[in-house]
PDB file of C-alpha atoms in Angstrom:
ATOM      1  CA  MET A   1      -8.126 -24.586  30.670  1.00 46.00           C
ATOM      2  CA  LEU A   2     -10.266 -21.921  29.256  1.00 51.00           C
ATOM      3  CA  ASP A   3     -13.722 -23.154  28.111  1.00 64.00           C
ATOM      4  CA  LYS A   4     -14.816 -22.934  24.406  1.00 63.00           C
ATOM      5  CA  ARG A   5     -17.227 -20.072  24.919  1.00 68.00           C
ATOM      6  CA  PHE A   6     -14.760 -17.932  27.075  1.00 67.00           C
ATOM      7  CA  ARG A   7     -12.446 -18.245  24.416  1.00 66.00           C
ATOM      8  CA  LYS A   8     -14.751 -17.248  21.681  1.00 62.00           C
ATOM      9  CA  ARG A   9     -15.674 -14.231  23.774  1.00 68.00           C
ATOM     10  CA  LEU A  10     -12.003 -13.272  24.397  1.00 69.00           C
ATOM     11  CA  ILE A  11     -10.953 -13.626  20.847  1.00 62.00           C
ATOM     12  CA  PHE A  12     -14.012 -11.559  19.981  1.00 58.00           C
ATOM     13  CA  GLY A  13     -12.849  -8.806  22.426  1.00 67.00           C
ATOM     14  CA  VAL A  14      -9.405  -8.800  21.062  1.00 65.00           C
ATOM     15  CA  LYS A  15     -10.723  -8.271  17.507  1.00 56.00           C
ATOM     16  CA  VAL A  16     -13.017  -5.494  18.811  1.00 56.00           C
ATOM     17  CA  LEU A  17      -9.935  -3.794  20.436  1.00 66.00           C
ATOM     18  CA  ILE A  18      -7.859  -4.245  17.285  1.00 57.00           C
ATOM     19  CA  VAL A  19     -10.618  -2.484  15.178  1.00 53.00           C
ATOM     20  CA  LEU A  20     -10.965   0.293  17.609  1.00 59.00           C
ATOM     21  CA  ALA A  21      -7.085   0.958  17.680  1.00 62.00           C
ATOM     22  CA  VAL A  22      -7.105   0.932  13.715  1.00 51.00           C
ATOM     23  CA  VAL A  23     -10.022   3.313  13.485  1.00 54.00           C
ATOM     24  CA  GLY A  24      -8.592   5.405  16.259  1.00 60.00           C
ATOM     25  CA  TRP A  25      -5.199   5.753  14.343  1.00 55.00           C
ATOM     26  CA  VAL A  26      -6.823   6.367  10.940  1.00 49.00           C
ATOM     27  CA  ALA A  27      -9.142   9.241  12.366  1.00 56.00           C
ATOM     28  CA  TRP A  28      -5.977  10.733  13.889  1.00 61.00           C
ATOM     29  CA  GLU A  29      -3.974  10.821  10.786  1.00 52.00           C
ATOM     30  CA  LEU A  30      -6.977  12.068   8.768  1.00 51.00           C
ATOM     31  CA  TYR A  31      -7.217  14.865  11.212  1.00 61.00           C
ATOM     32  CA  LYS A  32      -3.574  15.615  11.054  1.00 57.00           C
ATOM     33  CA  SER A  33      -3.518  15.398   7.268  1.00 50.00           C
ATOM     34  CA  TRP A  34      -6.592  17.683   6.483  1.00 53.00           C
ATOM     35  CA  GLY A  35      -5.795  20.231   9.145  1.00 54.00           C
ATOM     36  CA  ASN A  36      -2.815  21.355   7.001  1.00 51.00           C
ATOM     37  CA  LEU A  37      -5.005  22.520   4.305  1.00 50.00           C
ATOM     38  CA  HIS A  38      -6.545  25.063   6.295  1.00 54.00           C
ATOM     39  CA  GLN A  39      -3.265  26.975   6.567  1.00 52.00           C
ATOM     40  CA  ILE A  40      -2.897  27.868   2.884  1.00 52.00           C
ATOM     41  CA  ALA A  41      -5.297  29.144   0.336  1.00 57.00           C
ATOM     42  CA  TRP A  42      -5.960  26.505  -2.443  1.00 63.00           C
ATOM     43  CA  LYS A  43      -8.564  25.779  -5.281  1.00 75.00           C
ATOM     44  CA  PRO A  44      -9.958  22.367  -4.886  1.00 81.00           C
ATOM     45  CA  ASP A  45     -11.319  20.823  -8.241  1.00 88.00           C
ATOM     46  CA  TYR A  46     -13.533  17.881  -6.895  1.00 91.00           C
ATOM     47  CA  PHE A  47     -13.682  16.076 -10.173  1.00 95.00           C
ATOM     48  CA  TRP A  48      -9.882  15.748 -10.071  1.00 95.00           C
ATOM     49  CA  LEU A  49      -9.781  14.741  -6.533  1.00 95.00           C
ATOM     50  CA  THR A  50     -12.421  12.259  -6.804  1.00 96.00           C
ATOM     51  CA  LEU A  51     -10.470  10.621  -9.722  1.00 97.00           C
ATOM     52  CA  SER A  52      -7.277  10.727  -7.724  1.00 97.00           C
ATOM     53  CA  GLY A  53      -9.237   8.613  -5.160  1.00 96.00           C
ATOM     54  CA  VAL A  54     -10.547   6.268  -7.944  1.00 97.00           C
ATOM     55  CA  LEU A  55      -6.995   5.869  -9.229  1.00 97.00           C
ATOM     56  CA  TYR A  56      -5.776   5.154  -5.712  1.00 97.00           C
ATOM     57  CA  ALA A  57      -8.388   2.402  -5.209  1.00 96.00           C
ATOM     58  CA  VAL A  58      -7.862   0.761  -8.619  1.00 97.00           C
ATOM     59  CA  GLY A  59      -3.943   1.220  -8.228  1.00 96.00           C
ATOM     60  CA  TYR A  60      -3.645  -1.530  -5.643  1.00 97.00           C
ATOM     61  CA  VAL A  61      -5.745  -4.042  -7.436  1.00 97.00           C
ATOM     62  CA  PRO A  62      -2.756  -5.454  -9.293  1.00 97.00           C
ATOM     63  CA  SER A  63      -0.816  -5.983  -5.903  1.00 96.00           C
ATOM     64  CA  CYS A  64      -4.053  -7.503  -4.460  1.00 96.00           C
ATOM     65  CA  ILE A  65      -4.105  -9.940  -7.205  1.00 97.00           C
ATOM     66  CA  PHE A  66      -0.349 -10.718  -6.905  1.00 96.00           C
ATOM     67  CA  TRP A  67      -1.218 -11.611  -3.195  1.00 95.00           C
ATOM     68  CA  PHE A  68      -3.876 -13.719  -4.305  1.00 96.00           C
ATOM     69  CA  LEU A  69      -1.558 -15.653  -6.858  1.00 94.00           C
ATOM     70  CA  SER A  70       1.156 -15.919  -4.097  1.00 92.00           C
ATOM     71  CA  MET A  71      -1.305 -17.804  -1.692  1.00 92.00           C
ATOM     72  CA  ARG A  72      -2.354 -20.002  -4.608  1.00 91.00           C
ATOM     73  CA  SER A  73       1.318 -20.746  -5.479  1.00 88.00           C
ATOM     74  CA  LEU A  74       1.770 -21.882  -1.565  1.00 86.00           C
ATOM     75  CA  GLY A  75      -1.256 -24.329  -1.848  1.00 85.00           C
ATOM     76  CA  GLN A  76      -4.002 -22.198  -0.419  1.00 88.00           C
ATOM     77  CA  ASN A  77      -7.369 -21.694  -1.887  1.00 90.00           C
ATOM     78  CA  PRO A  78      -8.543 -18.292  -0.739  1.00 91.00           C
ATOM     79  CA  GLY A  79     -11.786 -16.818  -2.286  1.00 90.00           C
ATOM     80  CA  LEU A  80     -11.201 -13.833  -4.625  1.00 92.00           C
ATOM     81  CA  PHE A  81     -13.700 -11.551  -3.111  1.00 91.00           C
ATOM     82  CA  GLU A  82     -12.494 -12.232   0.492  1.00 91.00           C
ATOM     83  CA  THR A  83      -8.779 -11.621  -0.681  1.00 93.00           C
ATOM     84  CA  PHE A  84      -9.905  -8.077  -1.943  1.00 94.00           C
ATOM     85  CA  ARG A  85     -11.773  -7.423   1.258  1.00 93.00           C
ATOM     86  CA  ALA A  86      -8.732  -8.750   3.519  1.00 93.00           C
ATOM     87  CA  TYR A  87      -6.352  -6.606   1.356  1.00 95.00           C
ATOM     88  CA  TYR A  88      -8.033  -3.417   1.448  1.00 94.00           C
ATOM     89  CA  VAL A  89      -9.088  -3.641   5.016  1.00 92.00           C
ATOM     90  CA  GLY A  90      -5.547  -4.542   6.041  1.00 90.00           C
ATOM     91  CA  HIS A  91      -4.266  -1.259   4.677  1.00 89.00           C
ATOM     92  CA  LEU A  92      -5.894   0.400   7.640  1.00 86.00           C
ATOM     93  CA  GLY A  93      -3.623  -1.468   9.910  1.00 84.00           C
ATOM     94  CA  LYS A  94      -0.393   0.428   8.518  1.00 83.00           C
ATOM     95  CA  TYR A  95      -1.346   3.362  10.763  1.00 79.00           C
ATOM     96  CA  VAL A  96      -0.928   1.302  13.753  1.00 75.00           C
ATOM     97  CA  PRO A  97       2.679   1.282  15.201  1.00 68.00           C
ATOM     98  CA  GLY A  98       4.767  -1.648  14.194  1.00 61.00           C
ATOM     99  CA  LYS A  99       3.186  -2.453  10.841  1.00 62.00           C
ATOM    100  CA  ALA A 100       2.230  -5.932  12.209  1.00 75.00           C
ATOM    101  CA  MET A 101      -1.382  -5.059  12.183  1.00 82.00           C
ATOM    102  CA  VAL A 102      -1.459  -5.142   8.515  1.00 86.00           C
ATOM    103  CA  VAL A 103      -0.544  -8.884   8.632  1.00 85.00           C
ATOM    104  CA  VAL A 104      -2.773  -9.486  11.528  1.00 85.00           C
ATOM    105  CA  LEU A 105      -5.948  -8.056   9.516  1.00 87.00           C
ATOM    106  CA  ARG A 106      -5.108  -9.461   6.064  1.00 90.00           C
ATOM    107  CA  SER A 107      -4.565 -13.023   7.329  1.00 87.00           C
ATOM    108  CA  GLY A 108      -7.256 -12.991  10.060  1.00 84.00           C
ATOM    109  CA  LEU A 109      -9.917 -11.884   7.481  1.00 86.00           C
ATOM    110  CA  LEU A 110      -9.571 -15.153   5.371  1.00 88.00           C
ATOM    111  CA  ASP A 111     -11.286 -18.218   5.642  1.00 80.00           C
ATOM    112  CA  HIS A 112      -9.018 -20.404   7.504  1.00 75.00           C
ATOM    113  CA  GLU A 113     -10.649 -23.573   6.335  1.00 80.00           C
ATOM    114  CA  LYS A 114      -9.246 -22.598   2.909  1.00 84.00           C
ATOM    115  CA  THR A 115      -6.143 -20.706   3.918  1.00 85.00           C
ATOM    116  CA  ARG A 116      -3.595 -21.114   6.826  1.00 84.00           C
ATOM    117  CA  ALA A 117      -3.327 -17.853   8.710  1.00 83.00           C
ATOM    118  CA  SER A 118       0.611 -18.432   8.871  1.00 83.00           C
ATOM    119  CA  ILE A 119       1.034 -18.896   5.092  1.00 86.00           C
ATOM    120  CA  ALA A 120      -1.323 -16.093   4.277  1.00 88.00           C
ATOM    121  CA  ALA A 121       0.846 -13.856   6.583  1.00 86.00           C
ATOM    122  CA  ALA A 122       4.016 -15.088   4.689  1.00 87.00           C
ATOM    123  CA  ALA A 123       2.207 -14.172   1.297  1.00 89.00           C
ATOM    124  CA  VAL A 124       1.663 -10.565   2.677  1.00 90.00           C
ATOM    125  CA  PHE A 125       5.266 -10.182   3.296  1.00 88.00           C
ATOM    126  CA  LEU A 126       6.058 -11.350  -0.144  1.00 90.00           C
ATOM    127  CA  GLU A 127       3.565  -9.123  -1.853  1.00 92.00           C
ATOM    128  CA  THR A 128       4.628  -6.087   0.384  1.00 91.00           C
ATOM    129  CA  LEU A 129       8.297  -6.418  -0.175  1.00 89.00           C
ATOM    130  CA  THR A 130       7.678  -7.222  -3.993  1.00 92.00           C
ATOM    131  CA  MET A 131       5.915  -4.093  -4.137  1.00 94.00           C
ATOM    132  CA  MET A 132       8.541  -2.071  -2.469  1.00 91.00           C
ATOM    133  CA  ALA A 133      11.399  -3.467  -4.154  1.00 90.00           C
ATOM    134  CA  ALA A 134       9.831  -2.819  -7.563  1.00 92.00           C
ATOM    135  CA  GLY A 135       8.959   0.732  -6.433  1.00 92.00           C
ATOM    136  CA  ALA A 136      12.496   1.383  -5.406  1.00 89.00           C
ATOM    137  CA  PHE A 137      13.926  -0.051  -8.627  1.00 89.00           C
ATOM    138  CA  LEU A 138      11.506   2.017 -10.895  1.00 90.00           C
ATOM    139  CA  SER A 139      12.495   5.118  -8.928  1.00 88.00           C
ATOM    140  CA  ALA A 140      16.031   4.521  -9.490  1.00 86.00           C
ATOM    141  CA  VAL A 141      15.726   3.758 -13.166  1.00 87.00           C
ATOM    142  CA  ILE A 142      13.586   6.963 -13.638  1.00 88.00           C
ATOM    143  CA  ALA A 143      15.966   9.103 -11.599  1.00 84.00           C
ATOM    144  CA  ILE A 144      19.191   7.750 -13.518  1.00 83.00           C
ATOM    145  CA  ILE A 145      17.289   8.284 -16.881  1.00 82.00           C
ATOM    146  CA  TRP A 146      15.411  11.316 -16.431  1.00 80.00           C
ATOM    147  CA  PHE A 147      16.811  13.411 -13.608  1.00 73.00           C
ATOM    148  CA  ARG A 148      20.349  12.378 -13.122  1.00 70.00           C
ATOM    149  CA  ASP A 149      21.379  16.067 -13.908  1.00 65.00           C
ATOM    150  CA  THR A 150      18.825  17.645 -11.737  1.00 63.00           C
ATOM    151  CA  PRO A 151      19.314  18.647  -8.035  1.00 61.00           C
ATOM    152  CA  HIS A 152      19.396  15.578  -5.915  1.00 64.00           C
ATOM    153  CA  GLY A 153      19.142  13.542  -8.732  1.00 62.00           C
ATOM    154  CA  ASN A 154      22.394  11.350  -7.807  1.00 69.00           C
ATOM    155  CA  TRP A 155      21.294  10.863  -4.200  1.00 71.00           C
ATOM    156  CA  LEU A 156      17.773   9.927  -5.192  1.00 72.00           C
ATOM    157  CA  SER A 157      19.180   7.421  -7.391  1.00 75.00           C
ATOM    158  CA  LEU A 158      21.501   5.953  -4.656  1.00 77.00           C
ATOM    159  CA  LEU A 159      18.719   6.044  -2.051  1.00 76.00           C
ATOM    160  CA  ALA A 160      16.325   4.104  -4.449  1.00 79.00           C
ATOM    161  CA  LEU A 161      18.968   1.550  -5.022  1.00 80.00           C
ATOM    162  CA  GLY A 162      19.690   0.914  -1.224  1.00 83.00           C
ATOM    163  CA  MET A 163      15.856   0.661  -0.636  1.00 80.00           C
ATOM    164  CA  MET A 164      15.666  -1.806  -3.338  1.00 82.00           C
ATOM    165  CA  LEU A 165      18.292  -3.966  -1.903  1.00 83.00           C
ATOM    166  CA  VAL A 166      16.655  -3.885   1.601  1.00 81.00           C
ATOM    167  CA  SER A 167      13.326  -4.820   0.380  1.00 81.00           C
ATOM    168  CA  GLY A 168      14.378  -6.965  -2.413  1.00 81.00           C
ATOM    169  CA  LEU A 169      16.847  -9.579  -1.088  1.00 84.00           C
ATOM    170  CA  PRO A 170      14.235 -11.382   1.141  1.00 84.00           C
ATOM    171  CA  ILE A 171      11.982 -11.958  -1.684  1.00 83.00           C
ATOM    172  CA  ILE A 172      14.504 -14.010  -3.698  1.00 86.00           C
ATOM    173  CA  PRO A 173      12.846 -17.483  -3.587  1.00 82.00           C
ATOM    174  CA  PRO A 174      15.488 -19.542  -1.879  1.00 85.00           C
ATOM    175  CA  VAL A 175      16.068 -16.703   0.634  1.00 86.00           C
ATOM    176  CA  PHE A 176      12.284 -16.343   1.268  1.00 82.00           C
ATOM    177  CA  ARG A 177      11.774 -20.081   1.722  1.00 81.00           C
ATOM    178  CA  THR A 178      14.791 -20.058   4.255  1.00 83.00           C
ATOM    179  CA  LEU A 179      13.331 -17.259   6.256  1.00 79.00           C
ATOM    180  CA  ALA A 180       9.723 -18.528   6.099  1.00 76.00           C
ATOM    181  CA  LEU A 181      10.848 -21.909   7.482  1.00 74.00           C
ATOM    182  CA  LYS A 182      13.041 -20.340  10.178  1.00 75.00           C
ATOM    183  CA  LEU A 183      10.022 -18.029  11.393  1.00 68.00           C
ATOM    184  CA  GLY A 184       7.946 -21.207  11.719  1.00 68.00           C
ATOM    185  CA  VAL A 185       5.443 -20.615   8.855  1.00 67.00           C
ATOM    186  CA  GLY A 186       3.382 -23.871   8.484  1.00 62.00           C
ATOM    187  CA  ARG A 187       5.282 -25.581  11.283  1.00 67.00           C
ATOM    188  CA  SER A 188       2.831 -28.395  11.612  1.00 65.00           C
ATOM    189  CA  ASP A 189       2.385 -28.809   7.751  1.00 67.00           C
ATOM    190  CA  PRO A 190       4.341 -31.564   6.701  1.00 68.00           C
ATOM    191  CA  GLU A 191       4.103 -30.407   3.165  1.00 70.00           C
ATOM    192  CA  ILE A 192       5.251 -26.723   4.036  1.00 73.00           C
ATOM    193  CA  ASP A 193       8.548 -27.135   2.169  1.00 73.00           C
ATOM    194  CA  THR A 194       7.035 -28.374  -0.999  1.00 75.00           C
ATOM    195  CA  LYS A 195       4.329 -25.629  -0.889  1.00 76.00           C
ATOM    196  CA  LEU A 196       7.168 -22.859  -0.535  1.00 77.00           C
ATOM    197  CA  ARG A 197       8.781 -24.077  -3.598  1.00 80.00           C
ATOM    198  CA  GLY A 198       5.656 -23.321  -5.382  1.00 78.00           C
ATOM    199  CA  LEU A 199       7.201 -19.635  -5.157  1.00 82.00           C
ATOM    200  CA  THR A 200       9.519 -19.510  -8.186  1.00 84.00           C
ATOM    201  CA  VAL A 201      11.318 -16.872 -10.113  1.00 87.00           C
ATOM    202  CA  LYS A 202       8.514 -16.795 -12.483  1.00 89.00           C
ATOM    203  CA  THR A 203       6.051 -15.982  -9.534  1.00 88.00           C
ATOM    204  CA  LEU A 204       8.395 -13.173  -8.507  1.00 89.00           C
ATOM    205  CA  ALA A 205       8.439 -11.906 -12.082  1.00 92.00           C
ATOM    206  CA  VAL A 206       4.680 -11.707 -12.316  1.00 94.00           C
ATOM    207  CA  GLY A 207       4.565  -9.998  -8.960  1.00 93.00           C
ATOM    208  CA  TRP A 208       7.353  -7.444 -10.264  1.00 93.00           C
ATOM    209  CA  MET A 209       5.229  -6.668 -13.198  1.00 96.00           C
ATOM    210  CA  LEU A 210       1.797  -6.366 -11.286  1.00 97.00           C
ATOM    211  CA  SER A 211       3.532  -4.090  -8.725  1.00 96.00           C
ATOM    212  CA  THR A 212       5.032  -1.837 -11.408  1.00 96.00           C
ATOM    213  CA  LEU A 213       1.574  -1.408 -12.747  1.00 97.00           C
ATOM    214  CA  THR A 214       0.585  -0.402  -9.122  1.00 97.00           C
ATOM    215  CA  TRP A 215       3.299   2.174  -9.166  1.00 97.00           C
ATOM    216  CA  ILE A 216       2.127   3.680 -12.467  1.00 97.00           C
ATOM    217  CA  LEU A 217      -1.287   3.976 -11.368  1.00 97.00           C
ATOM    218  CA  LEU A 218      -0.327   5.476  -8.052  1.00 97.00           C
ATOM    219  CA  GLY A 219       1.626   7.979 -10.133  1.00 96.00           C
ATOM    220  CA  LEU A 220      -1.449   8.836 -12.046  1.00 97.00           C
ATOM    221  CA  CYS A 221      -3.226   9.359  -8.658  1.00 96.00           C
ATOM    222  CA  LEU A 222      -0.704  12.050  -7.847  1.00 95.00           C
ATOM    223  CA  TRP A 223      -1.036  13.705 -11.079  1.00 95.00           C
ATOM    224  CA  ALA A 224      -4.937  13.762 -10.275  1.00 95.00           C
ATOM    225  CA  SER A 225      -4.079  15.250  -6.959  1.00 93.00           C
ATOM    226  CA  ILE A 226      -2.089  18.043  -8.237  1.00 91.00           C
ATOM    227  CA  ARG A 227      -4.667  18.844 -10.965  1.00 91.00           C
ATOM    228  CA  GLY A 228      -7.369  18.643  -7.963  1.00 91.00           C
ATOM    229  CA  ILE A 229      -5.575  21.747  -6.231  1.00 86.00           C
ATOM    230  CA  GLY A 230      -5.655  23.826  -9.533  1.00 83.00           C
ATOM    231  CA  ILE A 231      -2.213  23.227 -10.914  1.00 82.00           C
ATOM    232  CA  GLU A 232      -1.961  22.666 -14.630  1.00 81.00           C
ATOM    233  CA  THR A 233       0.770  20.025 -15.049  1.00 80.00           C
ATOM    234  CA  GLY A 234       1.084  20.071 -18.861  1.00 77.00           C
ATOM    235  CA  PRO A 235       1.455  17.011 -20.968  1.00 83.00           C
ATOM    236  CA  LEU A 236       1.013  13.909 -18.968  1.00 87.00           C
ATOM    237  CA  THR A 237       3.316  11.689 -20.937  1.00 85.00           C
ATOM    238  CA  GLU A 238       6.074  14.162 -20.119  1.00 85.00           C
ATOM    239  CA  HIS A 239       5.804  14.617 -16.454  1.00 87.00           C
ATOM    240  CA  LEU A 240       4.305  10.875 -15.463  1.00 92.00           C
ATOM    241  CA  PRO A 241       7.768   9.616 -14.827  1.00 91.00           C
ATOM    242  CA  ARG A 242       8.371  12.223 -12.011  1.00 90.00           C
ATOM    243  CA  PHE A 243       4.838  11.427 -10.532  1.00 93.00           C
ATOM    244  CA  VAL A 244       5.577   7.798 -10.482  1.00 94.00           C
ATOM    245  CA  MET A 245       8.981   8.308  -8.816  1.00 91.00           C
ATOM    246  CA  ALA A 246       7.635  10.723  -6.318  1.00 91.00           C
ATOM    247  CA  ALA A 247       4.913   8.268  -5.351  1.00 93.00           C
ATOM    248  CA  ALA A 248       7.050   5.169  -5.015  1.00 92.00           C
ATOM    249  CA  LEU A 249       9.936   6.962  -3.354  1.00 88.00           C
ATOM    250  CA  SER A 250       7.789   8.604  -0.564  1.00 88.00           C
ATOM    251  CA  VAL A 251       6.003   5.326   0.032  1.00 89.00           C
ATOM    252  CA  VAL A 252       8.960   3.067   0.124  1.00 88.00           C
ATOM    253  CA  LEU A 253      11.047   5.394   2.222  1.00 83.00           C
ATOM    254  CA  GLY A 254       8.188   5.425   4.774  1.00 80.00           C
ATOM    255  CA  PHE A 255       8.068   1.585   4.743  1.00 82.00           C
ATOM    256  CA  VAL A 256      11.851   1.137   5.209  1.00 78.00           C
ATOM    257  CA  LEU A 257      11.778   3.549   8.035  1.00 75.00           C
ATOM    258  CA  MET A 258       9.101   1.565   9.920  1.00 72.00           C
ATOM    259  CA  ILE A 259       7.065   4.790  10.329  1.00 68.00           C
ATOM    260  CA  PRO A 260       3.384   3.958  10.901  1.00 68.00           C
ATOM    261  CA  GLY A 261       1.603   4.868   7.580  1.00 66.00           C
ATOM    262  CA  GLY A 262       4.851   6.717   6.627  1.00 64.00           C
ATOM    263  CA  VAL A 263       3.554   9.793   8.348  1.00 65.00           C
ATOM    264  CA  GLY A 264       5.767  12.855   7.962  1.00 68.00           C
ATOM    265  CA  VAL A 265       8.463  10.835   5.934  1.00 71.00           C
ATOM    266  CA  ARG A 266       6.199  10.316   3.007  1.00 79.00           C
ATOM    267  CA  GLU A 267       5.074  14.023   2.851  1.00 76.00           C
ATOM    268  CA  PHE A 268       8.636  15.093   3.203  1.00 76.00           C
ATOM    269  CA  ALA A 269      10.001  12.873   0.459  1.00 79.00           C
ATOM    270  CA  LEU A 270       6.978  13.705  -1.850  1.00 81.00           C
ATOM    271  CA  ALA A 271       7.533  17.450  -1.235  1.00 78.00           C
ATOM    272  CA  GLN A 272      11.231  17.212  -2.051  1.00 77.00           C
ATOM    273  CA  VAL A 273      10.496  15.654  -5.426  1.00 80.00           C
ATOM    274  CA  LEU A 274       7.739  18.065  -6.253  1.00 83.00           C
ATOM    275  CA  THR A 275       9.257  21.352  -5.299  1.00 78.00           C
ATOM    276  CA  THR A 276      11.747  21.373  -8.188  1.00 77.00           C
ATOM    277  CA  TYR A 277       8.951  20.442 -10.528  1.00 79.00           C
ATOM    278  CA  PHE A 278       6.613  23.217  -9.376  1.00 77.00           C
ATOM    279  CA  ALA A 279       9.459  25.826  -9.469  1.00 72.00           C
ATOM    280  CA  GLY A 280       9.819  25.083 -13.158  1.00 66.00           C
ATOM    281  CA  LEU A 281       6.160  25.025 -14.229  1.00 67.00           C
ATOM    282  CA  PRO A 282       5.277  28.196 -16.274  1.00 62.00           C
ATOM    283  CA  GLY A 283       2.390  30.303 -15.027  1.00 54.00           C
ATOM    284  CA  THR A 284       2.363  28.479 -11.507  1.00 52.00           C
ATOM    285  CA  ALA A 285       1.870  31.186  -8.867  1.00 48.00           C
ATOM    286  CA  GLY A 286       2.994  30.885  -5.212  1.00 53.00           C
ATOM    287  CA  ASP A 287       5.745  29.354  -3.237  1.00 65.00           C
ATOM    288  CA  ALA A 288       6.655  25.957  -4.982  1.00 70.00           C
ATOM    289  CA  ALA A 289       7.570  24.279  -1.694  1.00 70.00           C
ATOM    290  CA  VAL A 290       4.162  25.419   0.021  1.00 73.00           C
ATOM    291  CA  GLN A 291       2.491  23.876  -3.192  1.00 77.00           C
ATOM    292  CA  ALA A 292       4.266  20.746  -2.861  1.00 79.00           C
ATOM    293  CA  LEU A 293       3.260  20.442   0.925  1.00 77.00           C
ATOM    294  CA  ILE A 294      -0.348  21.283  -0.173  1.00 80.00           C
ATOM    295  CA  VAL A 295      -0.110  18.117  -2.704  1.00 85.00           C
ATOM    296  CA  ALA A 296       1.306  15.952   0.089  1.00 84.00           C
ATOM    297  CA  ALA A 297      -1.445  16.813   2.522  1.00 83.00           C
ATOM    298  CA  VAL A 298      -4.158  16.402  -0.032  1.00 87.00           C
ATOM    299  CA  GLN A 299      -2.750  13.125  -1.210  1.00 90.00           C
ATOM    300  CA  ARG A 300      -2.624  11.913   2.447  1.00 88.00           C
ATOM    301  CA  GLY A 301      -6.087  12.662   2.976  1.00 89.00           C
ATOM    302  CA  ILE A 302      -7.429  11.022  -0.221  1.00 93.00           C
ATOM    303  CA  SER A 303      -5.520   7.885   0.391  1.00 92.00           C
ATOM    304  CA  ILE A 304      -7.150   7.691   4.067  1.00 91.00           C
ATOM    305  CA  LEU A 305     -10.540   8.521   2.776  1.00 93.00           C
ATOM    306  CA  THR A 306     -10.340   6.138  -0.064  1.00 95.00           C
ATOM    307  CA  GLU A 307      -9.114   3.212   2.401  1.00 94.00           C
ATOM    308  CA  LEU A 308     -12.047   3.974   4.611  1.00 92.00           C
ATOM    309  CA  PHE A 309     -14.633   4.031   1.797  1.00 93.00           C
ATOM    310  CA  VAL A 310     -13.332   0.963  -0.162  1.00 94.00           C
ATOM    311  CA  SER A 311     -13.133  -1.070   3.220  1.00 90.00           C
ATOM    312  CA  ALA A 312     -16.587  -0.067   4.361  1.00 90.00           C
ATOM    313  CA  CYS A 313     -17.916  -0.970   1.010  1.00 90.00           C
ATOM    314  CA  LEU A 314     -16.251  -4.423   0.911  1.00 90.00           C
ATOM    315  CA  ILE A 315     -17.453  -5.027   4.510  1.00 86.00           C
ATOM    316  CA  ALA A 316     -20.995  -4.104   3.565  1.00 84.00           C
ATOM    317  CA  GLY A 317     -20.741  -6.438   0.620  1.00 72.00           C
ATOM    318  CA  ARG A 318     -19.608  -9.364   2.780  1.00 65.00           C
ATOM    319  CA  SER A 319     -22.557  -8.905   5.035  1.00 60.00           C
ATOM    320  CA  ALA A 320     -24.962  -8.697   2.098  1.00 57.00           C
ATOM    321  CA  ARG A 321     -23.531 -12.020   0.658  1.00 61.00           C
ATOM    322  CA  LEU A 322     -23.841 -13.617   4.054  1.00 55.00           C
ATOM    323  CA  LYS A 323     -27.652 -12.343   4.471  1.00 58.00           C
ATOM    324  CA  SER A 324     -28.292 -13.672   0.987  1.00 58.00           C
ATOM    325  CA  SER A 325     -26.826 -17.120   1.585  1.00 57.00           C
ATOM    326  CA  ARG A 326     -29.070 -17.661   4.491  1.00 56.00           C
ATOM    327  CA  HIS A 327     -32.262 -16.967   2.622  1.00 54.00           C
TER     328      HIS A 327
END
């Protein structure tokens, strides 16, 4: 039987290794993404690139709120600030193979006196799958309404609908409750079945709306990135549906294929949707496919830098709050 002090040191050591692994993977992805930019000439506009980073950070706020509401629906009582901290720091875990690190980081960074780790983990799956299902559905609707007669319009619609089924079926409340219980969520909690019944169709509808808002904001983030490399996009109201579809399809496809951080898959899907768009823009110089790849690389770099910056700010904020509470 391990003594208490040794167990604490062991847990601390495991946490350090996890953090080092996450930082290592993030640094590697940042290096690979940013390295692509040196191969092609482009004109950065730092106002638009900064705005893209801000929109990326703000874009995940609605989904974070849904995670918070999901945990509350499951009978937990997480703090709002710690929820945001766990959510954004957890984003770094998606670059580690297996995607389980996202769940480990988010559930592990919550106060376990207020929120059970297993139930927080279940809420992570609910939030993530809801976001992916909403993104796939939104992509399918946009492809059918706006791009059905364009090249690849039909297969994009079918792909989006297929991904919606894969990610959407597990979040149907009765299905989610059954899966959660079979996976042993809250096994030692005699009230776990009652808590899981707190997740209703109404909860799912709220999550769907919040996730849709996230995708719209991420579409705006993509728009700002395109402007950030010097391409004039024309009227935003006319082109925003394409940006939302491109952002959602690329992220959901990377998630469904279980690629760490969607690396490669996300860039490929994003470039496929944007190439046709760039080819049809008046006054756009250069190869449309090359420009699409530049945007994909810029978007990757901005997402990683933003995740690192926001995570650092929230961790620093947590330290400041702890110091002030001691005085």
